[in-house]
Amino acid sequence: MSHPITAHDPDCIFCKIIAKQIPSRIVYEDEEIFAFHDIHPWAPVHFLLIPKMHIPSMAQVGVEQSALLGRMMALVPQLALEQGCNPYPEGGYRMTTNTGREGGQEVQHLHFHIMGGPRPWLRG
Ligand code: 5GP
Ligand code: ZN
């Protein structure tokens, strides 16, 4: 079974969130990138940063995605502070990307968890 990169997967819950067929609390949106609050937050701040393109996971990422991933990473500091993460170094945040079954990935659309805020957290 192949897991291609496509513009949109009609069966993917995150593609439906990007298309606003499923509502979400949006954190950020531009032509290529989307961010929204996780429905089951582990931490006082917990949002997901995703490409609009349906990339199933980190396993499909190659050099072709360098610019997109670079833009995503470069947004994190600003979005984290805007969403209430405290400033580095006393504050900060955790970024996590689960990949595949053994990596604990449940939704097959590449996403970066950004979690922060005062501890204790529910998990992590
Ligand atoms: P994974 O386990 O794949 O790394 O993380 C998937 C994340 O997506 C989970 O933290 C889960 O709470 C979140 N999630 C799953 N479905 C929805 C949804 O419909 N809306 C939102 N906002 N988050 C979701
Ligand atoms: Zn998708």
PDB file of N, CA, C and O in Angstrom, residues 12-18 22-30 32-52 56 69 71-73 75-76 79-80 82-83 85 93-99 104-116 123:
ATOM      1  N   CYS A  12      -9.090  12.209   4.706  1.00  0.00           N
ATOM      2  CA  CYS A  12      -8.184  12.604   5.794  1.00  0.00           C
ATOM      3  C   CYS A  12      -8.833  13.673   6.673  1.00  0.00           C
ATOM      4  O   CYS A  12      -9.293  14.713   6.185  1.00  0.00           O
ATOM      5  N   ILE A  13      -8.832  13.425   7.963  1.00  0.00           N
ATOM      6  CA  ILE A  13      -9.494  14.349   8.897  1.00  0.00           C
ATOM      7  C   ILE A  13      -8.810  15.717   8.908  1.00  0.00           C
ATOM      8  O   ILE A  13      -9.484  16.746   9.002  1.00  0.00           O
ATOM      9  N   PHE A  14      -7.483  15.754   8.785  1.00  0.00           N
ATOM     10  CA  PHE A  14      -6.802  17.051   8.787  1.00  0.00           C
ATOM     11  C   PHE A  14      -7.032  17.793   7.462  1.00  0.00           C
ATOM     12  O   PHE A  14      -7.138  19.027   7.462  1.00  0.00           O
ATOM     13  N   CYS A  15      -7.137  17.073   6.339  1.00  0.00           N
ATOM     14  CA  CYS A  15      -7.507  17.738   5.080  1.00  0.00           C
ATOM     15  C   CYS A  15      -8.905  18.338   5.200  1.00  0.00           C
ATOM     16  O   CYS A  15      -9.166  19.420   4.672  1.00  0.00           O
ATOM     17  N   LYS A  16      -9.789  17.651   5.913  1.00  0.00           N
ATOM     18  CA  LYS A  16     -11.150  18.191   6.116  1.00  0.00           C
ATOM     19  C   LYS A  16     -11.112  19.425   7.026  1.00  0.00           C
ATOM     20  O   LYS A  16     -11.888  20.364   6.843  1.00  0.00           O
ATOM     21  N   ILE A  17     -10.217  19.431   7.999  1.00  0.00           N
ATOM     22  CA  ILE A  17     -10.064  20.612   8.867  1.00  0.00           C
ATOM     23  C   ILE A  17      -9.529  21.794   8.055  1.00  0.00           C
ATOM     24  O   ILE A  17     -10.023  22.912   8.174  1.00  0.00           O
ATOM     25  N   ILE A  18      -8.527  21.542   7.194  1.00  0.00           N
ATOM     26  CA  ILE A  18      -7.990  22.599   6.326  1.00  0.00           C
ATOM     27  C   ILE A  18      -9.088  23.162   5.430  1.00  0.00           C
ATOM     28  O   ILE A  18      -9.193  24.383   5.237  1.00  0.00           O
ATOM     29  N   ILE A  22     -14.591  20.384   8.684  1.00  0.00           N
ATOM     30  CA  ILE A  22     -14.646  20.098  10.123  1.00  0.00           C
ATOM     31  C   ILE A  22     -14.135  21.362  10.818  1.00  0.00           C
ATOM     32  O   ILE A  22     -13.072  21.871  10.455  1.00  0.00           O
ATOM     33  N   PRO A  23     -14.885  21.900  11.776  1.00  0.00           N
ATOM     34  CA  PRO A  23     -14.442  23.129  12.437  1.00  0.00           C
ATOM     35  C   PRO A  23     -13.224  22.904  13.324  1.00  0.00           C
ATOM     36  O   PRO A  23     -13.030  21.805  13.881  1.00  0.00           O
ATOM     37  N   SER A  24     -12.416  23.926  13.461  1.00  0.00           N
ATOM     38  CA  SER A  24     -11.283  23.885  14.391  1.00  0.00           C
ATOM     39  C   SER A  24     -11.026  25.294  14.883  1.00  0.00           C
ATOM     40  O   SER A  24     -11.517  26.263  14.304  1.00  0.00           O
ATOM     41  N   ARG A  25     -10.264  25.385  15.946  1.00  0.00           N
ATOM     42  CA  ARG A  25      -9.836  26.697  16.456  1.00  0.00           C
ATOM     43  C   ARG A  25      -8.521  27.038  15.769  1.00  0.00           C
ATOM     44  O   ARG A  25      -7.468  26.518  16.136  1.00  0.00           O
ATOM     45  N   ILE A  26      -8.623  27.898  14.773  1.00  0.00           N
ATOM     46  CA  ILE A  26      -7.472  28.170  13.904  1.00  0.00           C
ATOM     47  C   ILE A  26      -6.475  29.085  14.607  1.00  0.00           C
ATOM     48  O   ILE A  26      -6.852  30.076  15.237  1.00  0.00           O
ATOM     49  N   VAL A  27      -5.206  28.715  14.479  1.00  0.00           N
ATOM     50  CA  VAL A  27      -4.096  29.489  15.042  1.00  0.00           C
ATOM     51  C   VAL A  27      -3.419  30.307  13.943  1.00  0.00           C
ATOM     52  O   VAL A  27      -2.985  31.442  14.164  1.00  0.00           O
ATOM     53  N   TYR A  28      -3.310  29.735  12.761  1.00  0.00           N
ATOM     54  CA  TYR A  28      -2.574  30.383  11.667  1.00  0.00           C
ATOM     55  C   TYR A  28      -2.983  29.735  10.358  1.00  0.00           C
ATOM     56  O   TYR A  28      -3.222  28.519  10.307  1.00  0.00           O
ATOM     57  N   GLU A  29      -3.002  30.548   9.302  1.00  0.00           N
ATOM     58  CA  GLU A  29      -3.249  29.995   7.967  1.00  0.00           C
ATOM     59  C   GLU A  29      -2.579  30.855   6.922  1.00  0.00           C
ATOM     60  O   GLU A  29      -2.679  32.087   6.968  1.00  0.00           O
ATOM     61  N   ASP A  30      -1.890  30.208   5.978  1.00  0.00           N
ATOM     62  CA  ASP A  30      -1.480  30.900   4.755  1.00  0.00           C
ATOM     63  C   ASP A  30      -1.689  29.931   3.592  1.00  0.00           C
ATOM     64  O   ASP A  30      -2.395  28.938   3.736  1.00  0.00           O
ATOM     65  N   GLU A  32       0.099  27.730   2.210  1.00  0.00           N
ATOM     66  CA  GLU A  32       0.703  26.390   2.279  1.00  0.00           C
ATOM     67  C   GLU A  32       0.615  25.737   3.647  1.00  0.00           C
ATOM     68  O   GLU A  32       0.904  24.538   3.765  1.00  0.00           O
ATOM     69  N   ILE A  33       0.314  26.534   4.661  1.00  0.00           N
ATOM     70  CA  ILE A  33       0.477  26.075   6.047  1.00  0.00           C
ATOM     71  C   ILE A  33      -0.784  26.385   6.838  1.00  0.00           C
ATOM     72  O   ILE A  33      -1.436  27.423   6.618  1.00  0.00           O
ATOM     73  N   PHE A  34      -1.093  25.498   7.796  1.00  0.00           N
ATOM     74  CA  PHE A  34      -2.286  25.665   8.636  1.00  0.00           C
ATOM     75  C   PHE A  34      -1.898  25.270  10.053  1.00  0.00           C
ATOM     76  O   PHE A  34      -1.099  24.348  10.257  1.00  0.00           O
ATOM     77  N   ALA A  35      -2.471  25.947  11.046  1.00  0.00           N
ATOM     78  CA  ALA A  35      -2.237  25.560  12.448  1.00  0.00           C
ATOM     79  C   ALA A  35      -3.532  25.724  13.212  1.00  0.00           C
ATOM     80  O   ALA A  35      -4.291  26.674  12.970  1.00  0.00           O
ATOM     81  N   PHE A  36      -3.801  24.784  14.127  1.00  0.00           N
ATOM     82  CA  PHE A  36      -5.058  24.792  14.877  1.00  0.00           C
ATOM     83  C   PHE A  36      -4.844  24.112  16.218  1.00  0.00           C
ATOM     84  O   PHE A  36      -3.929  23.305  16.385  1.00  0.00           O
ATOM     85  N   HIS A  37      -5.716  24.423  17.173  1.00  0.00           N
ATOM     86  CA  HIS A  37      -5.586  23.863  18.510  1.00  0.00           C
ATOM     87  C   HIS A  37      -5.937  22.378  18.512  1.00  0.00           C
ATOM     88  O   HIS A  37      -6.930  21.967  17.893  1.00  0.00           O
ATOM     89  N   ASP A  38      -5.146  21.603  19.235  1.00  0.00           N
ATOM     90  CA  ASP A  38      -5.443  20.177  19.392  1.00  0.00           C
ATOM     91  C   ASP A  38      -6.739  20.026  20.198  1.00  0.00           C
ATOM     92  O   ASP A  38      -6.951  20.722  21.198  1.00  0.00           O
ATOM     93  N   ILE A  39      -7.575  19.097  19.774  1.00  0.00           N
ATOM     94  CA  ILE A  39      -8.871  18.907  20.429  1.00  0.00           C
ATOM     95  C   ILE A  39      -8.723  18.304  21.831  1.00  0.00           C
ATOM     96  O   ILE A  39      -9.595  18.496  22.679  1.00  0.00           O
ATOM     97  N   HIS A  40      -7.635  17.598  22.072  1.00  0.00           N
ATOM     98  CA  HIS A  40      -7.352  17.009  23.394  1.00  0.00           C
ATOM     99  C   HIS A  40      -5.992  17.489  23.877  1.00  0.00           C
ATOM    100  O   HIS A  40      -5.002  16.750  23.811  1.00  0.00           O
ATOM    101  N   PRO A  41      -5.934  18.747  24.369  1.00  0.00           N
ATOM    102  CA  PRO A  41      -4.620  19.317  24.717  1.00  0.00           C
ATOM    103  C   PRO A  41      -3.947  18.588  25.878  1.00  0.00           C
ATOM    104  O   PRO A  41      -4.598  18.199  26.837  1.00  0.00           O
ATOM    105  N   TRP A  42      -2.643  18.406  25.764  1.00  0.00           N
ATOM    106  CA  TRP A  42      -1.822  17.808  26.829  1.00  0.00           C
ATOM    107  C   TRP A  42      -1.249  18.872  27.743  1.00  0.00           C
ATOM    108  O   TRP A  42      -0.713  18.565  28.802  1.00  0.00           O
ATOM    109  N   ALA A  43      -1.256  20.101  27.277  1.00  0.00           N
ATOM    110  CA  ALA A  43      -0.539  21.185  27.950  1.00  0.00           C
ATOM    111  C   ALA A  43      -1.396  22.437  27.833  1.00  0.00           C
ATOM    112  O   ALA A  43      -2.308  22.486  27.003  1.00  0.00           O
ATOM    113  N   PRO A  44      -1.132  23.471  28.647  1.00  0.00           N
ATOM    114  CA  PRO A  44      -1.931  24.696  28.561  1.00  0.00           C
ATOM    115  C   PRO A  44      -1.977  25.279  27.149  1.00  0.00           C
ATOM    116  O   PRO A  44      -2.982  25.836  26.740  1.00  0.00           O
ATOM    117  N   VAL A  45      -0.870  25.154  26.414  1.00  0.00           N
ATOM    118  CA  VAL A  45      -0.833  25.508  24.987  1.00  0.00           C
ATOM    119  C   VAL A  45      -0.567  24.219  24.223  1.00  0.00           C
ATOM    120  O   VAL A  45       0.393  23.501  24.543  1.00  0.00           O
ATOM    121  N   HIS A  46      -1.392  23.881  23.274  1.00  0.00           N
ATOM    122  CA  HIS A  46      -1.161  22.682  22.465  1.00  0.00           C
ATOM    123  C   HIS A  46      -1.845  22.884  21.123  1.00  0.00           C
ATOM    124  O   HIS A  46      -3.061  22.782  21.004  1.00  0.00           O
ATOM    125  N   PHE A  47      -1.022  23.190  20.131  1.00  0.00           N
ATOM    126  CA  PHE A  47      -1.588  23.314  18.781  1.00  0.00           C
ATOM    127  C   PHE A  47      -0.785  22.461  17.808  1.00  0.00           C
ATOM    128  O   PHE A  47       0.304  21.968  18.125  1.00  0.00           O
ATOM    129  N   LEU A  48      -1.389  22.249  16.645  1.00  0.00           N
ATOM    130  CA  LEU A  48      -0.803  21.406  15.612  1.00  0.00           C
ATOM    131  C   LEU A  48      -0.494  22.274  14.406  1.00  0.00           C
ATOM    132  O   LEU A  48      -1.333  23.084  13.986  1.00  0.00           O
ATOM    133  N   LEU A  49       0.709  22.118  13.871  1.00  0.00           N
ATOM    134  CA  LEU A  49       1.161  22.855  12.695  1.00  0.00           C
ATOM    135  C   LEU A  49       1.260  21.860  11.560  1.00  0.00           C
ATOM    136  O   LEU A  49       1.965  20.840  11.690  1.00  0.00           O
ATOM    137  N   ILE A  50       0.542  22.120  10.454  1.00  0.00           N
ATOM    138  CA  ILE A  50       0.486  21.127   9.371  1.00  0.00           C
ATOM    139  C   ILE A  50       0.656  21.797   8.015  1.00  0.00           C
ATOM    140  O   ILE A  50       0.283  22.961   7.828  1.00  0.00           O
ATOM    141  N   PRO A  51       1.200  21.040   7.048  1.00  0.00           N
ATOM    142  CA  PRO A  51       1.192  21.542   5.677  1.00  0.00           C
ATOM    143  C   PRO A  51      -0.209  21.357   5.102  1.00  0.00           C
ATOM    144  O   PRO A  51      -0.892  20.394   5.439  1.00  0.00           O
ATOM    145  N   LYS A  52      -0.639  22.262   4.234  1.00  0.00           N
ATOM    146  CA  LYS A  52      -1.946  22.066   3.585  1.00  0.00           C
ATOM    147  C   LYS A  52      -1.904  20.871   2.635  1.00  0.00           C
ATOM    148  O   LYS A  52      -2.891  20.158   2.484  1.00  0.00           O
ATOM    149  N   PRO A  56       1.583  12.314   4.206  1.00  0.00           N
ATOM    150  CA  PRO A  56       1.104  11.409   5.253  1.00  0.00           C
ATOM    151  C   PRO A  56       1.905  11.452   6.553  1.00  0.00           C
ATOM    152  O   PRO A  56       1.334  11.315   7.636  1.00  0.00           O
ATOM    153  N   LEU A  69       9.074  22.830   4.790  1.00  0.00           N
ATOM    154  CA  LEU A  69       9.365  22.511   6.199  1.00  0.00           C
ATOM    155  C   LEU A  69      10.137  23.653   6.863  1.00  0.00           C
ATOM    156  O   LEU A  69       9.913  23.953   8.034  1.00  0.00           O
ATOM    157  N   ARG A  71       9.862  26.821   6.155  1.00  0.00           N
ATOM    158  CA  ARG A  71       8.890  27.877   6.477  1.00  0.00           C
ATOM    159  C   ARG A  71       8.070  27.509   7.704  1.00  0.00           C
ATOM    160  O   ARG A  71       7.775  28.357   8.546  1.00  0.00           O
ATOM    161  N   MET A  72       7.702  26.232   7.812  1.00  0.00           N
ATOM    162  CA  MET A  72       6.921  25.804   8.978  1.00  0.00           C
ATOM    163  C   MET A  72       7.730  25.996  10.260  1.00  0.00           C
ATOM    164  O   MET A  72       7.237  26.559  11.241  1.00  0.00           O
ATOM    165  N   MET A  73       8.974  25.524  10.246  1.00  0.00           N
ATOM    166  CA  MET A  73       9.814  25.657  11.450  1.00  0.00           C
ATOM    167  C   MET A  73      10.003  27.120  11.823  1.00  0.00           C
ATOM    168  O   MET A  73      10.005  27.481  13.000  1.00  0.00           O
ATOM    169  N   LEU A  75       8.042  29.528  11.528  1.00  0.00           N
ATOM    170  CA  LEU A  75       6.834  30.131  12.123  1.00  0.00           C
ATOM    171  C   LEU A  75       6.689  29.807  13.602  1.00  0.00           C
ATOM    172  O   LEU A  75       5.974  30.500  14.325  1.00  0.00           O
ATOM    173  N   VAL A  76       7.334  28.718  14.042  1.00  0.00           N
ATOM    174  CA  VAL A  76       7.061  28.200  15.391  1.00  0.00           C
ATOM    175  C   VAL A  76       7.343  29.215  16.498  1.00  0.00           C
ATOM    176  O   VAL A  76       6.496  29.396  17.378  1.00  0.00           O
ATOM    177  N   LEU A  79       4.442  31.811  16.582  1.00  0.00           N
ATOM    178  CA  LEU A  79       3.132  31.233  16.931  1.00  0.00           C
ATOM    179  C   LEU A  79       3.110  30.781  18.385  1.00  0.00           C
ATOM    180  O   LEU A  79       2.102  30.951  19.086  1.00  0.00           O
ATOM    181  N   ALA A  80       4.201  30.183  18.844  1.00  0.00           N
ATOM    182  CA  ALA A  80       4.248  29.686  20.228  1.00  0.00           C
ATOM    183  C   ALA A  80       4.044  30.837  21.212  1.00  0.00           C
ATOM    184  O   ALA A  80       3.247  30.730  22.155  1.00  0.00           O
ATOM    185  N   GLU A  82       2.641  33.780  20.562  1.00  0.00           N
ATOM    186  CA  GLU A  82       1.284  34.314  20.376  1.00  0.00           C
ATOM    187  C   GLU A  82       0.235  33.472  21.102  1.00  0.00           C
ATOM    188  O   GLU A  82      -0.769  33.986  21.585  1.00  0.00           O
ATOM    189  N   GLN A  83       0.483  32.168  21.164  1.00  0.00           N
ATOM    190  CA  GLN A  83      -0.509  31.265  21.770  1.00  0.00           C
ATOM    191  C   GLN A  83      -0.336  31.131  23.277  1.00  0.00           C
ATOM    192  O   GLN A  83      -1.089  30.413  23.919  1.00  0.00           O
ATOM    193  N   CYS A  85       2.803  30.460  25.043  1.00  0.00           N
ATOM    194  CA  CYS A  85       4.021  29.857  25.601  1.00  0.00           C
ATOM    195  C   CYS A  85       4.863  30.990  26.187  1.00  0.00           C
ATOM    196  O   CYS A  85       4.913  32.091  25.637  1.00  0.00           O
ATOM    197  N   TYR A  93       8.847  25.498  24.890  1.00  0.00           N
ATOM    198  CA  TYR A  93       7.788  24.607  24.399  1.00  0.00           C
ATOM    199  C   TYR A  93       8.439  23.326  23.925  1.00  0.00           C
ATOM    200  O   TYR A  93       9.669  23.236  23.801  1.00  0.00           O
ATOM    201  N   ARG A  94       7.617  22.345  23.672  1.00  0.00           N
ATOM    202  CA  ARG A  94       8.079  21.072  23.106  1.00  0.00           C
ATOM    203  C   ARG A  94       7.450  20.911  21.735  1.00  0.00           C
ATOM    204  O   ARG A  94       6.263  21.162  21.561  1.00  0.00           O
ATOM    205  N   MET A  95       8.265  20.466  20.782  1.00  0.00           N
ATOM    206  CA  MET A  95       7.754  20.125  19.442  1.00  0.00           C
ATOM    207  C   MET A  95       7.904  18.637  19.250  1.00  0.00           C
ATOM    208  O   MET A  95       8.982  18.094  19.473  1.00  0.00           O
ATOM    209  N   THR A  96       6.834  17.993  18.827  1.00  0.00           N
ATOM    210  CA  THR A  96       6.856  16.540  18.665  1.00  0.00           C
ATOM    211  C   THR A  96       6.222  16.170  17.335  1.00  0.00           C
ATOM    212  O   THR A  96       5.203  16.752  16.960  1.00  0.00           O
ATOM    213  N   THR A  97       6.815  15.210  16.665  1.00  0.00           N
ATOM    214  CA  THR A  97       6.213  14.664  15.440  1.00  0.00           C
ATOM    215  C   THR A  97       6.229  13.152  15.538  1.00  0.00           C
ATOM    216  O   THR A  97       7.296  12.532  15.497  1.00  0.00           O
ATOM    217  N   ASN A  98       5.080  12.564  15.721  1.00  0.00           N
ATOM    218  CA  ASN A  98       4.966  11.110  15.765  1.00  0.00           C
ATOM    219  C   ASN A  98       4.911  10.592  14.339  1.00  0.00           C
ATOM    220  O   ASN A  98       4.224  11.168  13.496  1.00  0.00           O
ATOM    221  N   THR A  99       5.638   9.516  14.079  1.00  0.00           N
ATOM    222  CA  THR A  99       5.729   8.991  12.713  1.00  0.00           C
ATOM    223  C   THR A  99       5.495   7.482  12.707  1.00  0.00           C
ATOM    224  O   THR A  99       6.267   6.738  13.327  1.00  0.00           O
ATOM    225  N   GLY A 104       3.804   6.177  17.224  1.00  0.00           N
ATOM    226  CA  GLY A 104       2.623   6.686  17.924  1.00  0.00           C
ATOM    227  C   GLY A 104       1.776   7.654  17.109  1.00  0.00           C
ATOM    228  O   GLY A 104       1.001   8.417  17.672  1.00  0.00           O
ATOM    229  N   GLN A 105       1.894   7.585  15.770  1.00  0.00           N
ATOM    230  CA  GLN A 105       1.118   8.501  14.912  1.00  0.00           C
ATOM    231  C   GLN A 105      -0.295   7.958  14.710  1.00  0.00           C
ATOM    232  O   GLN A 105      -0.466   6.828  14.254  1.00  0.00           O
ATOM    233  N   GLU A 106      -1.287   8.797  15.037  1.00  0.00           N
ATOM    234  CA  GLU A 106      -2.684   8.372  14.885  1.00  0.00           C
ATOM    235  C   GLU A 106      -3.347   8.981  13.661  1.00  0.00           C
ATOM    236  O   GLU A 106      -4.195   8.349  13.038  1.00  0.00           O
ATOM    237  N   VAL A 107      -2.997  10.205  13.317  1.00  0.00           N
ATOM    238  CA  VAL A 107      -3.573  10.860  12.141  1.00  0.00           C
ATOM    239  C   VAL A 107      -2.501  10.895  11.052  1.00  0.00           C
ATOM    240  O   VAL A 107      -1.404  11.425  11.265  1.00  0.00           O
ATOM    241  N   GLN A 108      -2.859  10.344   9.882  1.00  0.00           N
ATOM    242  CA  GLN A 108      -1.869  10.152   8.816  1.00  0.00           C
ATOM    243  C   GLN A 108      -1.798  11.378   7.903  1.00  0.00           C
ATOM    244  O   GLN A 108      -2.005  11.304   6.689  1.00  0.00           O
ATOM    245  N   HIS A 109      -1.561  12.518   8.516  1.00  0.00           N
ATOM    246  CA  HIS A 109      -1.276  13.768   7.797  1.00  0.00           C
ATOM    247  C   HIS A 109      -0.217  14.452   8.654  1.00  0.00           C
ATOM    248  O   HIS A 109      -0.472  14.746   9.835  1.00  0.00           O
ATOM    249  N   LEU A 110       0.945  14.691   8.072  1.00  0.00           N
ATOM    250  CA  LEU A 110       2.088  15.232   8.827  1.00  0.00           C
ATOM    251  C   LEU A 110       1.663  16.390   9.722  1.00  0.00           C
ATOM    252  O   LEU A 110       1.002  17.324   9.271  1.00  0.00           O
ATOM    253  N   HIS A 111       2.049  16.308  10.997  1.00  0.00           N
ATOM    254  CA  HIS A 111       1.731  17.401  11.923  1.00  0.00           C
ATOM    255  C   HIS A 111       2.807  17.506  12.988  1.00  0.00           C
ATOM    256  O   HIS A 111       3.336  16.507  13.458  1.00  0.00           O
ATOM    257  N   PHE A 112       3.082  18.737  13.361  1.00  0.00           N
ATOM    258  CA  PHE A 112       4.001  19.029  14.458  1.00  0.00           C
ATOM    259  C   PHE A 112       3.158  19.491  15.635  1.00  0.00           C
ATOM    260  O   PHE A 112       2.403  20.457  15.524  1.00  0.00           O
ATOM    261  N   HIS A 113       3.261  18.773  16.758  1.00  0.00           N
ATOM    262  CA  HIS A 113       2.634  19.223  17.992  1.00  0.00           C
ATOM    263  C   HIS A 113       3.529  20.306  18.585  1.00  0.00           C
ATOM    264  O   HIS A 113       4.741  20.098  18.720  1.00  0.00           O
ATOM    265  N   ILE A 114       2.937  21.410  18.999  1.00  0.00           N
ATOM    266  CA  ILE A 114       3.681  22.414  19.771  1.00  0.00           C
ATOM    267  C   ILE A 114       2.958  22.567  21.104  1.00  0.00           C
ATOM    268  O   ILE A 114       1.772  22.902  21.132  1.00  0.00           O
ATOM    269  N   MET A 115       3.684  22.228  22.174  1.00  0.00           N
ATOM    270  CA  MET A 115       3.083  22.202  23.515  1.00  0.00           C
ATOM    271  C   MET A 115       3.918  23.064  24.453  1.00  0.00           C
ATOM    272  O   MET A 115       5.147  22.985  24.453  1.00  0.00           O
ATOM    273  N   GLY A 116       3.211  23.855  25.256  1.00  0.00           N
ATOM    274  CA  GLY A 116       3.931  24.695  26.195  1.00  0.00           C
ATOM    275  C   GLY A 116       3.007  25.225  27.271  1.00  0.00           C
ATOM    276  O   GLY A 116       1.850  24.801  27.380  1.00  0.00           O
ATOM    277  N   ARG A 123       0.201  15.410  30.088  1.00  0.00           N
ATOM    278  CA  ARG A 123       1.103  14.367  29.585  1.00  0.00           C
ATOM    279  C   ARG A 123       2.361  15.052  29.088  1.00  0.00           C
ATOM    280  O   ARG A 123       2.332  16.220  28.732  1.00  0.00           O
TER     281      ARG A 123
END
